[in-house]
């Protein structure tokens, strides 16, 4: 026979929550970490002035990082590579996968713009040699070149490469690599903490009925169904 769950009233639950002491300085660091990692430089500067929280990297570098990321998102890959090298030339030198993906994105943009001959030449000169060094690169190159075999890319099995999501994926990779080079986490801490909250609630659901947070955007407690 299944054991009945313990029922925790809202009053008892709120009292337990109030007993947990979280320093304002820690909350401010969490917010600053999110703003810095996601590239909200103006908000980070304003938050620094208002809260006194110090960022763990030079805020000026955020603008440069976001410029490189935006260049990829707009399809200006050569500009993005130049901006990354201006920030730190070792980023691409020590990250062959990122460099290949940027070159792959350049090839995709050539195909998008109908520059078939230029695309083939670029693939042969810049990407094929890297594909010979790494089989996974060769598979990605072959998949990208396959775009040229279809006049209607909407029916192309690899047409997703021309979606904006592919640019965003490459741009996120650039952003993460720059952050790593600056000894900064590539992902903000706040989303991870929210995932931990959901996991903890799911674990507790098996043992108790209690006021839980269902909507993370409002963080309102909802009474349990008993």
One Martini backbone bead per residue (centre of mass of N, CA, C, O) as a GRO file, in nm:
protein
  226
    1UNK     BB    1   0.096   0.037   0.023
    2UNK     BB    2   0.077   0.358  -0.017
    3UNK     BB    3   0.212   0.631   0.099
    4UNK     BB    4   0.141   0.914   0.244
    5UNK     BB    5   0.170   1.238   0.213
    6UNK     BB    6   0.308   1.508   0.319
    7UNK     BB    7   0.169   1.803   0.459
    8UNK     BB    8   0.241   2.143   0.363
    9UNK     BB    9   0.188   2.442   0.456
   10UNK     BB   10   0.219   2.763   0.378
   11UNK     BB   11   0.313   2.866   0.653
   12UNK     BB   12   0.541   2.656   0.691
   13UNK     BB   13   0.693   2.708   0.425
   14UNK     BB   14   0.751   3.014   0.465
   15UNK     BB   15   0.913   2.974   0.722
   16UNK     BB   16   1.139   2.808   0.594
   17UNK     BB   17   1.224   3.021   0.384
   18UNK     BB   18   1.289   3.250   0.595
   19UNK     BB   19   1.531   3.081   0.729
   20UNK     BB   20   1.672   3.146   0.471
   21UNK     BB   21   1.992   3.289   0.418
   22UNK     BB   22   2.061   3.551   0.179
   23UNK     BB   23   2.289   3.730   0.040
   24UNK     BB   24   2.298   4.014  -0.143
   25UNK     BB   25   2.578   3.975  -0.270
   26UNK     BB   26   2.509   3.703  -0.407
   27UNK     BB   27   2.279   3.806  -0.584
   28UNK     BB   28   2.445   4.018  -0.735
   29UNK     BB   29   2.646   3.817  -0.861
   30UNK     BB   30   2.434   3.661  -1.021
   31UNK     BB   31   2.339   3.895  -1.196
   32UNK     BB   32   2.613   3.976  -1.313
   33UNK     BB   33   2.676   3.707  -1.446
   34UNK     BB   34   2.441   3.721  -1.647
   35UNK     BB   35   2.505   3.992  -1.789
   36UNK     BB   36   2.791   3.918  -1.884
   37UNK     BB   37   2.739   3.650  -2.038
   38UNK     BB   38   2.498   3.781  -2.225
   39UNK     BB   39   2.593   4.097  -2.294
   40UNK     BB   40   2.478   4.333  -2.087
   41UNK     BB   41   2.648   4.609  -2.059
   42UNK     BB   42   2.458   4.838  -1.969
   43UNK     BB   43   2.331   4.684  -1.732
   44UNK     BB   44   2.598   4.624  -1.586
   45UNK     BB   45   2.682   4.917  -1.534
   46UNK     BB   46   2.427   4.997  -1.375
   47UNK     BB   47   2.444   4.771  -1.159
   48UNK     BB   48   2.718   4.855  -1.048
   49UNK     BB   49   2.629   5.136  -0.946
   50UNK     BB   50   2.381   5.036  -0.763
   51UNK     BB   51   2.532   4.772  -0.606
   52UNK     BB   52   2.864   4.722  -0.630
   53UNK     BB   53   2.908   4.509  -0.829
   54UNK     BB   54   3.172   4.310  -0.951
   55UNK     BB   55   3.311   4.222  -1.223
   56UNK     BB   56   3.523   3.950  -1.365
   57UNK     BB   57   3.536   4.152  -1.610
   58UNK     BB   58   3.585   4.353  -1.865
   59UNK     BB   59   3.330   4.537  -1.998
   60UNK     BB   60   3.465   4.613  -2.273
   61UNK     BB   61   3.470   4.311  -2.383
   62UNK     BB   62   3.169   4.273  -2.440
   63UNK     BB   63   3.142   4.441  -2.696
   64UNK     BB   64   3.338   4.266  -2.862
   65UNK     BB   65   3.189   3.998  -2.830
   66UNK     BB   66   2.914   4.094  -2.951
   67UNK     BB   67   3.027   4.170  -3.229
   68UNK     BB   68   3.110   3.885  -3.310
   69UNK     BB   69   2.834   3.752  -3.273
   70UNK     BB   70   2.671   3.938  -3.466
   71UNK     BB   71   2.826   3.880  -3.725
   72UNK     BB   72   2.728   3.588  -3.745
   73UNK     BB   73   2.419   3.646  -3.735
   74UNK     BB   74   2.461   3.823  -4.018
   75UNK     BB   75   2.697   3.664  -4.200
   76UNK     BB   76   2.986   3.803  -4.102
   77UNK     BB   77   3.248   3.606  -4.077
   78UNK     BB   78   3.507   3.761  -4.139
   79UNK     BB   79   3.454   3.975  -3.922
   80UNK     BB   80   3.447   3.780  -3.685
   81UNK     BB   81   3.734   3.671  -3.708
   82UNK     BB   82   3.871   3.945  -3.670
   83UNK     BB   83   3.753   4.002  -3.386
   84UNK     BB   84   3.867   3.756  -3.243
   85UNK     BB   85   4.167   3.819  -3.306
   86UNK     BB   86   4.168   4.090  -3.156
   87UNK     BB   87   4.114   3.967  -2.878
   88UNK     BB   88   4.235   3.652  -2.953
   89UNK     BB   89   4.437   3.455  -3.151
   90UNK     BB   90   4.421   3.180  -2.977
   91UNK     BB   91   4.135   3.082  -3.012
   92UNK     BB   92   4.167   2.959  -3.309
   93UNK     BB   93   4.439   2.810  -3.273
   94UNK     BB   94   4.303   2.619  -3.022
   95UNK     BB   95   4.015   2.588  -3.210
   96UNK     BB   96   3.936   2.395  -3.471
   97UNK     BB   97   3.628   2.369  -3.455
   98UNK     BB   98   3.555   2.666  -3.465
   99UNK     BB   99   3.700   2.736  -3.728
  100UNK     BB  100   3.541   2.541  -3.903
  101UNK     BB  101   3.256   2.658  -3.844
  102UNK     BB  102   3.320   2.934  -3.966
  103UNK     BB  103   3.393   2.828  -4.249
  104UNK     BB  104   3.124   2.690  -4.294
  105UNK     BB  105   2.959   2.953  -4.275
  106UNK     BB  106   3.087   3.082  -4.521
  107UNK     BB  107   2.984   2.869  -4.719
  108UNK     BB  108   2.684   2.909  -4.665
  109UNK     BB  109   2.677   3.209  -4.757
  110UNK     BB  110   2.761   3.155  -5.050
  111UNK     BB  111   2.520   2.974  -5.114
  112UNK     BB  112   2.296   3.175  -5.040
  113UNK     BB  113   2.423   3.388  -5.269
  114UNK     BB  114   2.498   3.205  -5.535
  115UNK     BB  115   2.824   3.129  -5.506
  116UNK     BB  116   2.929   2.856  -5.641
  117UNK     BB  117   3.226   2.876  -5.735
  118UNK     BB  118   3.330   3.001  -5.470
  119UNK     BB  119   3.238   2.770  -5.288
  120UNK     BB  120   3.406   2.542  -5.416
  121UNK     BB  121   3.682   2.674  -5.376
  122UNK     BB  122   3.667   2.711  -5.071
  123UNK     BB  123   3.625   2.413  -4.998
  124UNK     BB  124   3.890   2.308  -5.129
  125UNK     BB  125   4.101   2.507  -4.982
  126UNK     BB  126   3.983   2.524  -4.666
  127UNK     BB  127   3.817   2.244  -4.588
  128UNK     BB  128   3.931   1.979  -4.704
  129UNK     BB  129   4.197   1.961  -4.537
  130UNK     BB  130   4.040   1.934  -4.263
  131UNK     BB  131   3.883   1.675  -4.340
  132UNK     BB  132   4.145   1.495  -4.353
  133UNK     BB  133   4.208   1.534  -4.038
  134UNK     BB  134   3.880   1.516  -3.988
  135UNK     BB  135   3.603   1.326  -4.020
  136UNK     BB  136   3.385   1.515  -3.903
  137UNK     BB  137   3.442   1.746  -4.100
  138UNK     BB  138   3.379   1.592  -4.361
  139UNK     BB  139   3.080   1.544  -4.302
  140UNK     BB  140   3.004   1.847  -4.285
  141UNK     BB  141   3.098   1.922  -4.567
  142UNK     BB  142   2.918   1.729  -4.728
  143UNK     BB  143   2.653   1.847  -4.619
  144UNK     BB  144   2.698   2.134  -4.732
  145UNK     BB  145   2.744   2.066  -5.038
  146UNK     BB  146   2.453   1.944  -5.079
  147UNK     BB  147   2.309   2.216  -5.136
  148UNK     BB  148   2.396   2.225  -5.451
  149UNK     BB  149   2.184   1.984  -5.541
  150UNK     BB  150   1.956   2.207  -5.480
  151UNK     BB  151   1.718   2.428  -5.588
  152UNK     BB  152   1.520   2.337  -5.347
  153UNK     BB  153   1.578   2.379  -5.010
  154UNK     BB  154   1.299   2.299  -4.884
  155UNK     BB  155   1.366   1.981  -4.991
  156UNK     BB  156   1.621   1.965  -4.822
  157UNK     BB  157   1.785   1.763  -4.588
  158UNK     BB  158   2.000   2.031  -4.535
  159UNK     BB  159   1.835   2.310  -4.501
  160UNK     BB  160   1.905   2.391  -4.199
  161UNK     BB  161   2.175   2.547  -4.267
  162UNK     BB  162   1.993   2.811  -4.365
  163UNK     BB  163   1.915   2.870  -4.099
  164UNK     BB  164   1.930   3.082  -3.832
  165UNK     BB  165   2.014   2.860  -3.626
  166UNK     BB  166   2.301   2.821  -3.739
  167UNK     BB  167   2.410   3.097  -3.668
  168UNK     BB  168   2.347   3.083  -3.364
  169UNK     BB  169   2.525   2.841  -3.303
  170UNK     BB  170   2.795   2.971  -3.391
  171UNK     BB  171   2.773   3.223  -3.210
  172UNK     BB  172   2.772   3.065  -2.940
  173UNK     BB  173   3.053   2.943  -2.981
  174UNK     BB  174   3.203   3.208  -2.981
  175UNK     BB  175   3.115   3.312  -2.706
  176UNK     BB  176   3.229   3.071  -2.539
  177UNK     BB  177   3.528   3.099  -2.628
  178UNK     BB  178   3.578   3.382  -2.517
  179UNK     BB  179   3.505   3.326  -2.223
  180UNK     BB  180   3.717   3.104  -2.177
  181UNK     BB  181   3.964   3.294  -2.242
  182UNK     BB  182   3.858   3.474  -1.974
  183UNK     BB  183   3.786   3.281  -1.736
  184UNK     BB  184   3.478   3.218  -1.808
  185UNK     BB  185   3.181   3.126  -1.807
  186UNK     BB  186   2.972   3.013  -2.074
  187UNK     BB  187   2.749   3.000  -1.848
  188UNK     BB  188   2.507   3.091  -1.665
  189UNK     BB  189   2.393   3.031  -1.336
  190UNK     BB  190   2.085   3.076  -1.319
  191UNK     BB  191   1.965   2.845  -1.498
  192UNK     BB  192   2.089   2.617  -1.323
  193UNK     BB  193   1.933   2.687  -1.063
  194UNK     BB  194   1.650   2.644  -1.186
  195UNK     BB  195   1.692   2.347  -1.252
  196UNK     BB  196   1.740   2.264  -0.958
  197UNK     BB  197   1.463   2.345  -0.855
  198UNK     BB  198   1.295   2.151  -1.030
  199UNK     BB  199   1.431   1.895  -0.932
  200UNK     BB  200   1.365   1.926  -0.629
  201UNK     BB  201   1.059   1.928  -0.665
  202UNK     BB  202   1.034   1.647  -0.794
  203UNK     BB  203   1.146   1.498  -0.548
  204UNK     BB  204   0.936   1.610  -0.336
  205UNK     BB  205   0.669   1.510  -0.471
  206UNK     BB  206   0.708   1.205  -0.363
  207UNK     BB  207   0.674   1.305  -0.035
  208UNK     BB  208   0.507   1.585  -0.086
  209UNK     BB  209   0.276   1.844  -0.001
  210UNK     BB  210   0.330   2.168  -0.149
  211UNK     BB  211   0.430   2.479  -0.210
  212UNK     BB  212   0.482   2.558  -0.548
  213UNK     BB  213   0.671   2.636  -0.836
  214UNK     BB  214   0.549   2.687  -1.173
  215UNK     BB  215   0.629   2.996  -1.225
  216UNK     BB  216   0.933   3.143  -1.279
  217UNK     BB  217   0.851   3.443  -1.354
  218UNK     BB  218   0.692   3.479  -1.059
  219UNK     BB  219   0.735   3.279  -0.804
  220UNK     BB  220   0.470   3.157  -0.723
  221UNK     BB  221   0.286   3.010  -0.486
  222UNK     BB  222   0.122   2.687  -0.487
  223UNK     BB  223  -0.112   2.512  -0.369
  224UNK     BB  224  -0.186   2.210  -0.277
  225UNK     BB  225  -0.333   1.909  -0.371
  226UNK     BB  226  -0.561   1.738  -0.120
   0.00000   0.00000   0.00000
